[in-house]
């Protein structure tokens, strides 16, 4: 076994051409996505329709996302609280567009106990007077509380965030991207003026953009949603939109200016500075475990998951290599002191996280397991490395074959620079990919060709993002639906300039991002 | 207003005799509990039957509980994961005692959408083929996953924890102590041997004990539950039991040795070292937001919440006092630099958390608000303190009148010692109270008198904890029920010594804690 281990390692070092994930992105993108998740052991389908089990490695990603966003929310004056899982039907009905938007896909609790039924088994009993909806989002229940808490302008603003699970009874589900239950945060705020609520809406959108780019290494367009893509009940919805490697868009976070719609529905009133009763202005904003799907599809390759260091639960994995007990002792000792030195170094919001993988597995298999898990830096350390006082390093942003020997002291001194470099490389690569696959289109025929797959058997192969003139008109929605294309957003950073809508021919100075989307 | 503020402050400094919380513990303990929660703004009843809204100050306590326990779990090799909220009825039915224990109080999802009904309003539609139970605990759904993940002894142990919400449809609810929905953590582990599973059960019980005593300053008895108090489906249940200030017991955490019961129900099998198929041994263990109720009832007094520093979201609150803009500027500048100095000091797992309360409120009212919130150290700082280079300090573990001037440098140098002293004082005080109200009883008449309220109008005034000989016999359960007394646990730290059961007359060498309980 020991000898075999070394052999495997040599074979592996001498070059392996097959990919670790089958199929590749090129061959079958949706299946590749499922296989990356499986190979990295991130999550799996639960034996409950549409629900997922988030496994430890996947959950650790969520914990890192939570920790960073939670800090960003607190730095901007928000506090966490917790509201009930259940929303009485009567609350849910208060905002007409809202209930319309969620009624078709919600889990309804109707009974509060089980009793034995004749012939065996149990059945629901104790019917509730009023059915309870398992929250798909919490505007109505939180609005009811805000109404209680708000008497005067001195009680405003209320700046609250909740980390919670929510349920939307989706018919077609996919791990992380669309599941019946998912984890998220939902911010809910109330303000005395429209201006303040608008500022808050944009502040949180900016935080999402910063988080996506700086931590997830995922470039995003930040912009306003069109009328038919708005959150049900919102006045304006803003989103961040990322491009996945199949050139489809993924909405990665939303921030809603709710105007006074929910304040009116929930009766959130206050006495303003002039002593006159007024309706509050509210916002809500959220990101979910969907971000993990976005992370996977932005960076992973045909060898599996690729994690940006700022989100990775481990930064360095050390793979000790030895043939016998004597070597084992020397190698492990070397690995442990190295791990200690690395672990003492500050990185991001904590320290460099190091793992020694001394599982009883063949070396090659173990290395590939760590590649598939996406750990940013791998160090293979054998007796030769110990003798030379070095490490044999592989970076997850480079080919598995592309590895180098570095002096131990040099590696320790530069490990955070290497992590920063991996982080920057992943962001640049994703940005370059997005920019290469984004085209300004002002001609309808070109637009249609851009979004029509050249090969009907490969519907995922199409243009990418189109930047085209936009008017917010139902006729546009209808034309786009035929092409299975959506308006992602009107980016806030685009200059206004004259154009003509490709579908209505109307003049406009607004341009939008159009794309197929998740 | 400025003048009045100073006046209020003088009045306040000269001594206030009335208590901040009405009624007092003495007058009406259950109502005092509700009023402490209200005055500290910890939580309130939600407009959903039996559910609560955990407000920011209450949720911050939960975040601190989570942070510390999460670290303790991870240090002992556990990882977090997330499992579905919903449990299919058929899974729930797999373990007979388990379903029996929870069937009477569970929320059942039966439909997955709402549709308009004739005459207006919405009604549940889309009946599910199989009802889903909103998890009251997750042994059955997690067991189903463990069964998938376990092939060989190499896959064991599995050491997983989940932070989640759970629902138990309690008929009589009370904030934090008993609510239809609550937040908790549930650990679930699977092992190759009975010994390992038993070790795990005790390890987690020890962690709960350490957390209760070192962080919550709450002394606990750690022991084994009797047969009729066991978790439904467990072989053995262990708990930590604390005494509240009304001398009732509160079960603050449980750790269950599940034997092979759930492994059998969920088919968690593995090939052991001998290559023979074997059933795994499992454990589960949990604490919940109930701990916040325990915290309140262990330390709070007739002036409101008292927080042990290790759990307090803020350690020091600074109350600036001034009469005019000129004073304001000097005082606030002094407070800010002081807050910065304090905030740089390490304490517990983070730093000293400082808040400057410069709200536009009368000084006395503001001071009382902070007393009621339970912040361990209050500093009132006015122009005289600035001139003298000092602080005027009040400690929450002492009378509101008992305050002292200290030099600023001395305070900064000793703040963490003062916090440690408050922490130690609260633990000692709670331990002394418990010990004073615990009596060894070997006579049945004395036992009955001990638990019979002297005044029928004040059922809460009774003895406390009794330590008496115990045999695990249904006759004992029946006799105790008449007295409304329960067996809390057979403490692990008690020596075995001969005794005679007060109810059956049987000889035994086991002694238990008996008490009225939450």
PDB file of N, CA and C in Angstrom, chain A residues 309-374:
ATOM      1  N   UNK A 309     -10.222  32.397  -2.290  1.00  0.00           N
ATOM      2  CA  UNK A 309      -9.710  32.283  -0.917  1.00  0.00           C
ATOM      3  C   UNK A 309     -10.572  32.999   0.120  1.00  0.00           C
ATOM      4  N   UNK A 310     -11.175  34.124  -0.226  1.00  0.00           N
ATOM      5  CA  UNK A 310     -11.947  34.881   0.755  1.00  0.00           C
ATOM      6  C   UNK A 310     -13.205  34.151   1.233  1.00  0.00           C
ATOM      7  N   UNK A 311     -13.612  33.124   0.497  1.00  0.00           N
ATOM      8  CA  UNK A 311     -14.824  32.369   0.845  1.00  0.00           C
ATOM      9  C   UNK A 311     -14.467  30.947   1.266  1.00  0.00           C
ATOM     10  N   UNK A 312     -13.255  30.542   0.969  1.00  0.00           N
ATOM     11  CA  UNK A 312     -12.861  29.147   1.224  1.00  0.00           C
ATOM     12  C   UNK A 312     -12.785  28.846   2.722  1.00  0.00           C
ATOM     13  N   UNK A 313     -13.386  27.719   3.147  1.00  0.00           N
ATOM     14  CA  UNK A 313     -13.278  27.336   4.565  1.00  0.00           C
ATOM     15  C   UNK A 313     -11.850  26.936   4.942  1.00  0.00           C
ATOM     16  N   UNK A 314     -11.090  26.444   3.973  1.00  0.00           N
ATOM     17  CA  UNK A 314      -9.668  26.143   4.186  1.00  0.00           C
ATOM     18  C   UNK A 314      -8.908  26.818   3.069  1.00  0.00           C
ATOM     19  N   UNK A 315      -7.747  27.379   3.415  1.00  0.00           N
ATOM     20  CA  UNK A 315      -6.929  28.046   2.405  1.00  0.00           C
ATOM     21  C   UNK A 315      -5.822  27.156   1.879  1.00  0.00           C
ATOM     22  N   UNK A 316      -5.290  26.346   2.784  1.00  0.00           N
ATOM     23  CA  UNK A 316      -4.161  25.485   2.424  1.00  0.00           C
ATOM     24  C   UNK A 316      -4.463  24.077   2.910  1.00  0.00           C
ATOM     25  N   UNK A 317      -4.305  23.112   2.026  1.00  0.00           N
ATOM     26  CA  UNK A 317      -4.385  21.723   2.491  1.00  0.00           C
ATOM     27  C   UNK A 317      -3.012  21.092   2.290  1.00  0.00           C
ATOM     28  N   UNK A 318      -2.527  20.449   3.332  1.00  0.00           N
ATOM     29  CA  UNK A 318      -1.219  19.804   3.283  1.00  0.00           C
ATOM     30  C   UNK A 318      -1.417  18.305   3.115  1.00  0.00           C
ATOM     31  N   UNK A 319      -0.761  17.731   2.106  1.00  0.00           N
ATOM     32  CA  UNK A 319      -0.890  16.307   1.809  1.00  0.00           C
ATOM     33  C   UNK A 319       0.433  15.625   2.105  1.00  0.00           C
ATOM     34  N   UNK A 320       0.565  14.981   3.249  1.00  0.00           N
ATOM     35  CA  UNK A 320       1.828  14.318   3.590  1.00  0.00           C
ATOM     36  C   UNK A 320       2.006  13.049   2.771  1.00  0.00           C
ATOM     37  N   UNK A 321       3.234  12.804   2.319  1.00  0.00           N
ATOM     38  CA  UNK A 321       3.544  11.618   1.498  1.00  0.00           C
ATOM     39  C   UNK A 321       4.696  10.865   2.146  1.00  0.00           C
ATOM     40  N   UNK A 322       4.497   9.573   2.394  1.00  0.00           N
ATOM     41  CA  UNK A 322       5.557   8.786   3.039  1.00  0.00           C
ATOM     42  C   UNK A 322       5.359   7.317   2.699  1.00  0.00           C
ATOM     43  N   UNK A 323       6.465   6.533   2.873  1.00  0.00           N
ATOM     44  CA  UNK A 323       6.391   5.123   2.550  1.00  0.00           C
ATOM     45  C   UNK A 323       6.416   4.215   3.766  1.00  0.00           C
ATOM     46  N   UNK A 324       6.927   4.737   4.863  1.00  0.00           N
ATOM     47  CA  UNK A 324       7.039   3.880   6.044  1.00  0.00           C
ATOM     48  C   UNK A 324       6.894   4.724   7.317  1.00  0.00           C
ATOM     49  N   UNK A 325       6.911   4.072   8.440  1.00  0.00           N
ATOM     50  CA  UNK A 325       6.658   4.760   9.700  1.00  0.00           C
ATOM     51  C   UNK A 325       7.701   5.825  10.020  1.00  0.00           C
ATOM     52  N   UNK A 326       8.947   5.514   9.664  1.00  0.00           N
ATOM     53  CA  UNK A 326      10.025   6.460   9.952  1.00  0.00           C
ATOM     54  C   UNK A 326       9.795   7.756   9.166  1.00  0.00           C
ATOM     55  N   UNK A 327       9.533   7.568   7.867  1.00  0.00           N
ATOM     56  CA  UNK A 327       9.249   8.736   7.027  1.00  0.00           C
ATOM     57  C   UNK A 327       8.008   9.461   7.525  1.00  0.00           C
ATOM     58  N   UNK A 328       7.016   8.650   7.907  1.00  0.00           N
ATOM     59  CA  UNK A 328       5.758   9.223   8.359  1.00  0.00           C
ATOM     60  C   UNK A 328       5.991  10.209   9.498  1.00  0.00           C
ATOM     61  N   UNK A 329       6.818   9.764  10.455  1.00  0.00           N
ATOM     62  CA  UNK A 329       7.050  10.595  11.625  1.00  0.00           C
ATOM     63  C   UNK A 329       7.715  11.922  11.252  1.00  0.00           C
ATOM     64  N   UNK A 330       8.736  11.815  10.418  1.00  0.00           N
ATOM     65  CA  UNK A 330       9.468  13.026  10.025  1.00  0.00           C
ATOM     66  C   UNK A 330       8.586  13.958   9.198  1.00  0.00           C
ATOM     67  N   UNK A 331       7.855  13.360   8.251  1.00  0.00           N
ATOM     68  CA  UNK A 331       7.018  14.177   7.364  1.00  0.00           C
ATOM     69  C   UNK A 331       5.890  14.851   8.151  1.00  0.00           C
ATOM     70  N   UNK A 332       5.238  14.067   9.023  1.00  0.00           N
ATOM     71  CA  UNK A 332       4.108  14.638   9.766  1.00  0.00           C
ATOM     72  C   UNK A 332       4.563  15.743  10.721  1.00  0.00           C
ATOM     73  N   UNK A 333       5.713  15.552  11.325  1.00  0.00           N
ATOM     74  CA  UNK A 333       6.256  16.569  12.225  1.00  0.00           C
ATOM     75  C   UNK A 333       6.479  17.877  11.454  1.00  0.00           C
ATOM     76  N   UNK A 334       7.068  17.717  10.272  1.00  0.00           N
ATOM     77  CA  UNK A 334       7.341  18.873   9.403  1.00  0.00           C
ATOM     78  C   UNK A 334       6.022  19.560   9.018  1.00  0.00           C
ATOM     79  N   UNK A 335       5.031  18.755   8.664  1.00  0.00           N
ATOM     80  CA  UNK A 335       3.721  19.289   8.252  1.00  0.00           C
ATOM     81  C   UNK A 335       3.051  20.038   9.408  1.00  0.00           C
ATOM     82  N   UNK A 336       3.156  19.468  10.596  1.00  0.00           N
ATOM     83  CA  UNK A 336       2.470  20.074  11.747  1.00  0.00           C
ATOM     84  C   UNK A 336       3.072  21.420  12.128  1.00  0.00           C
ATOM     85  N   UNK A 337       4.383  21.495  12.123  1.00  0.00           N
ATOM     86  CA  UNK A 337       4.978  22.791  12.491  1.00  0.00           C
ATOM     87  C   UNK A 337       4.696  23.811  11.387  1.00  0.00           C
ATOM     88  N   UNK A 338       4.699  23.339  10.146  1.00  0.00           N
ATOM     89  CA  UNK A 338       4.358  24.237   9.039  1.00  0.00           C
ATOM     90  C   UNK A 338       2.904  24.732   9.175  1.00  0.00           C
ATOM     91  N   UNK A 339       2.001  23.816   9.485  1.00  0.00           N
ATOM     92  CA  UNK A 339       0.581  24.186   9.627  1.00  0.00           C
ATOM     93  C   UNK A 339       0.420  25.223  10.725  1.00  0.00           C
ATOM     94  N   UNK A 340       1.146  25.038  11.796  1.00  0.00           N
ATOM     95  CA  UNK A 340       1.084  25.971  12.921  1.00  0.00           C
ATOM     96  C   UNK A 340       1.561  27.362  12.503  1.00  0.00           C
ATOM     97  N   UNK A 341       2.695  27.386  11.793  1.00  0.00           N
ATOM     98  CA  UNK A 341       3.233  28.678  11.331  1.00  0.00           C
ATOM     99  C   UNK A 341       2.251  29.392  10.409  1.00  0.00           C
ATOM    100  N   UNK A 342       1.666  28.622   9.497  1.00  0.00           N
ATOM    101  CA  UNK A 342       0.721  29.217   8.543  1.00  0.00           C
ATOM    102  C   UNK A 342      -0.536  29.697   9.263  1.00  0.00           C
ATOM    103  N   UNK A 343      -1.002  28.860  10.199  1.00  0.00           N
ATOM    104  CA  UNK A 343      -2.251  29.170  10.904  1.00  0.00           C
ATOM    105  C   UNK A 343      -2.158  30.396  11.792  1.00  0.00           C
ATOM    106  N   UNK A 344      -0.938  30.808  12.108  1.00  0.00           N
ATOM    107  CA  UNK A 344      -0.771  32.010  12.931  1.00  0.00           C
ATOM    108  C   UNK A 344      -0.866  33.288  12.110  1.00  0.00           C
ATOM    109  N   UNK A 345      -0.876  33.157  10.800  1.00  0.00           N
ATOM    110  CA  UNK A 345      -0.871  34.353   9.954  1.00  0.00           C
ATOM    111  C   UNK A 345      -2.292  34.883   9.722  1.00  0.00           C
ATOM    112  N   UNK A 346      -2.427  36.193   9.869  1.00  0.00           N
ATOM    113  CA  UNK A 346      -3.726  36.827   9.638  1.00  0.00           C
ATOM    114  C   UNK A 346      -4.049  36.800   8.157  1.00  0.00           C
ATOM    115  N   UNK A 347      -5.313  36.515   7.855  1.00  0.00           N
ATOM    116  CA  UNK A 347      -5.769  36.605   6.460  1.00  0.00           C
ATOM    117  C   UNK A 347      -7.256  36.934   6.454  1.00  0.00           C
ATOM    118  N   UNK A 348      -7.639  37.890   5.647  1.00  0.00           N
ATOM    119  CA  UNK A 348      -9.048  38.283   5.576  1.00  0.00           C
ATOM    120  C   UNK A 348      -9.556  38.682   6.946  1.00  0.00           C
ATOM    121  N   UNK A 349     -10.700  38.090   7.355  1.00  0.00           N
ATOM    122  CA  UNK A 349     -11.247  38.454   8.651  1.00  0.00           C
ATOM    123  C   UNK A 349     -10.769  37.521   9.756  1.00  0.00           C
ATOM    124  N   UNK A 350      -9.905  36.568   9.387  1.00  0.00           N
ATOM    125  CA  UNK A 350      -9.436  35.649  10.415  1.00  0.00           C
ATOM    126  C   UNK A 350      -7.971  35.323  10.204  1.00  0.00           C
ATOM    127  N   UNK A 351      -7.681  34.038  10.100  1.00  0.00           N
ATOM    128  CA  UNK A 351      -6.305  33.584   9.934  1.00  0.00           C
ATOM    129  C   UNK A 351      -6.260  32.649   8.717  1.00  0.00           C
ATOM    130  N   UNK A 352      -5.060  32.298   8.334  1.00  0.00           N
ATOM    131  CA  UNK A 352      -4.919  31.300   7.267  1.00  0.00           C
ATOM    132  C   UNK A 352      -5.419  29.971   7.835  1.00  0.00           C
ATOM    133  N   UNK A 353      -6.379  29.372   7.169  1.00  0.00           N
ATOM    134  CA  UNK A 353      -6.964  28.113   7.640  1.00  0.00           C
ATOM    135  C   UNK A 353      -6.259  26.949   6.947  1.00  0.00           C
ATOM    136  N   UNK A 354      -5.661  26.086   7.728  1.00  0.00           N
ATOM    137  CA  UNK A 354      -4.840  24.994   7.189  1.00  0.00           C
ATOM    138  C   UNK A 354      -5.387  23.646   7.638  1.00  0.00           C
ATOM    139  N   UNK A 355      -5.340  22.697   6.745  1.00  0.00           N
ATOM    140  CA  UNK A 355      -5.784  21.345   7.078  1.00  0.00           C
ATOM    141  C   UNK A 355      -4.689  20.372   6.650  1.00  0.00           C
ATOM    142  N   UNK A 356      -4.388  19.426   7.504  1.00  0.00           N
ATOM    143  CA  UNK A 356      -3.478  18.347   7.100  1.00  0.00           C
ATOM    144  C   UNK A 356      -4.348  17.140   6.764  1.00  0.00           C
ATOM    145  N   UNK A 357      -4.253  16.683   5.523  1.00  0.00           N
ATOM    146  CA  UNK A 357      -5.078  15.551   5.106  1.00  0.00           C
ATOM    147  C   UNK A 357      -4.247  14.280   5.190  1.00  0.00           C
ATOM    148  N   UNK A 358      -4.318  13.633   6.363  1.00  0.00           N
ATOM    149  CA  UNK A 358      -3.528  12.408   6.551  1.00  0.00           C
ATOM    150  C   UNK A 358      -4.425  11.171   6.506  1.00  0.00           C
ATOM    151  N   UNK A 359      -5.517  11.254   5.770  1.00  0.00           N
ATOM    152  CA  UNK A 359      -6.396  10.092   5.653  1.00  0.00           C
ATOM    153  C   UNK A 359      -5.665   8.935   4.983  1.00  0.00           C
ATOM    154  N   UNK A 360      -6.098   7.754   5.305  1.00  0.00           N
ATOM    155  CA  UNK A 360      -5.505   6.545   4.758  1.00  0.00           C
ATOM    156  C   UNK A 360      -6.076   6.286   3.356  1.00  0.00           C
ATOM    157  N   UNK A 361      -5.549   7.027   2.365  1.00  0.00           N
ATOM    158  CA  UNK A 361      -6.019   6.903   0.971  1.00  0.00           C
ATOM    159  C   UNK A 361      -4.789   6.939   0.086  1.00  0.00           C
ATOM    160  N   UNK A 362      -4.941   6.485  -1.130  1.00  0.00           N
ATOM    161  CA  UNK A 362      -3.839   6.594  -2.067  1.00  0.00           C
ATOM    162  C   UNK A 362      -3.569   8.068  -2.352  1.00  0.00           C
ATOM    163  N   UNK A 363      -2.268   8.404  -2.506  1.00  0.00           N
ATOM    164  CA  UNK A 363      -1.868   9.805  -2.660  1.00  0.00           C
ATOM    165  C   UNK A 363      -2.564  10.511  -3.814  1.00  0.00           C
ATOM    166  N   UNK A 364      -2.596   9.855  -4.963  1.00  0.00           N
ATOM    167  CA  UNK A 364      -3.194  10.504  -6.127  1.00  0.00           C
ATOM    168  C   UNK A 364      -4.666  10.762  -5.916  1.00  0.00           C
ATOM    169  N   UNK A 365      -5.322   9.781  -5.353  1.00  0.00           N
ATOM    170  CA  UNK A 365      -6.758   9.894  -5.100  1.00  0.00           C
ATOM    171  C   UNK A 365      -7.042  11.048  -4.133  1.00  0.00           C
ATOM    172  N   UNK A 366      -6.170  11.136  -3.140  1.00  0.00           N
ATOM    173  CA  UNK A 366      -6.349  12.172  -2.128  1.00  0.00           C
ATOM    174  C   UNK A 366      -6.139  13.569  -2.719  1.00  0.00           C
ATOM    175  N   UNK A 367      -5.080  13.685  -3.542  1.00  0.00           N
ATOM    176  CA  UNK A 367      -4.824  14.978  -4.187  1.00  0.00           C
ATOM    177  C   UNK A 367      -6.016  15.386  -5.045  1.00  0.00           C
ATOM    178  N   UNK A 368      -6.530  14.435  -5.805  1.00  0.00           N
ATOM    179  CA  UNK A 368      -7.676  14.763  -6.655  1.00  0.00           C
ATOM    180  C   UNK A 368      -8.912  15.112  -5.825  1.00  0.00           C
ATOM    181  N   UNK A 369      -9.064  14.449  -4.692  1.00  0.00           N
ATOM    182  CA  UNK A 369     -10.197  14.780  -3.826  1.00  0.00           C
ATOM    183  C   UNK A 369     -10.114  16.242  -3.390  1.00  0.00           C
ATOM    184  N   UNK A 370      -8.897  16.690  -3.080  1.00  0.00           N
ATOM    185  CA  UNK A 370      -8.733  18.073  -2.626  1.00  0.00           C
ATOM    186  C   UNK A 370      -8.873  19.073  -3.783  1.00  0.00           C
ATOM    187  N   UNK A 371      -8.456  18.640  -4.962  1.00  0.00           N
ATOM    188  CA  UNK A 371      -8.680  19.496  -6.135  1.00  0.00           C
ATOM    189  C   UNK A 371     -10.179  19.679  -6.351  1.00  0.00           C
ATOM    190  N   UNK A 372     -10.914  18.574  -6.269  1.00  0.00           N
ATOM    191  CA  UNK A 372     -12.365  18.627  -6.504  1.00  0.00           C
ATOM    192  C   UNK A 372     -13.094  19.449  -5.440  1.00  0.00           C
ATOM    193  N   UNK A 373     -12.522  19.534  -4.260  1.00  0.00           N
ATOM    194  CA  UNK A 373     -13.111  20.340  -3.181  1.00  0.00           C
ATOM    195  C   UNK A 373     -12.805  21.824  -3.317  1.00  0.00           C
ATOM    196  N   UNK A 374     -11.819  22.159  -4.169  1.00  0.00           N
ATOM    197  CA  UNK A 374     -11.579  23.567  -4.468  1.00  0.00           C
ATOM    198  C   UNK A 374     -10.655  24.323  -3.540  1.00  0.00           C
TER     199      UNK A 374
END
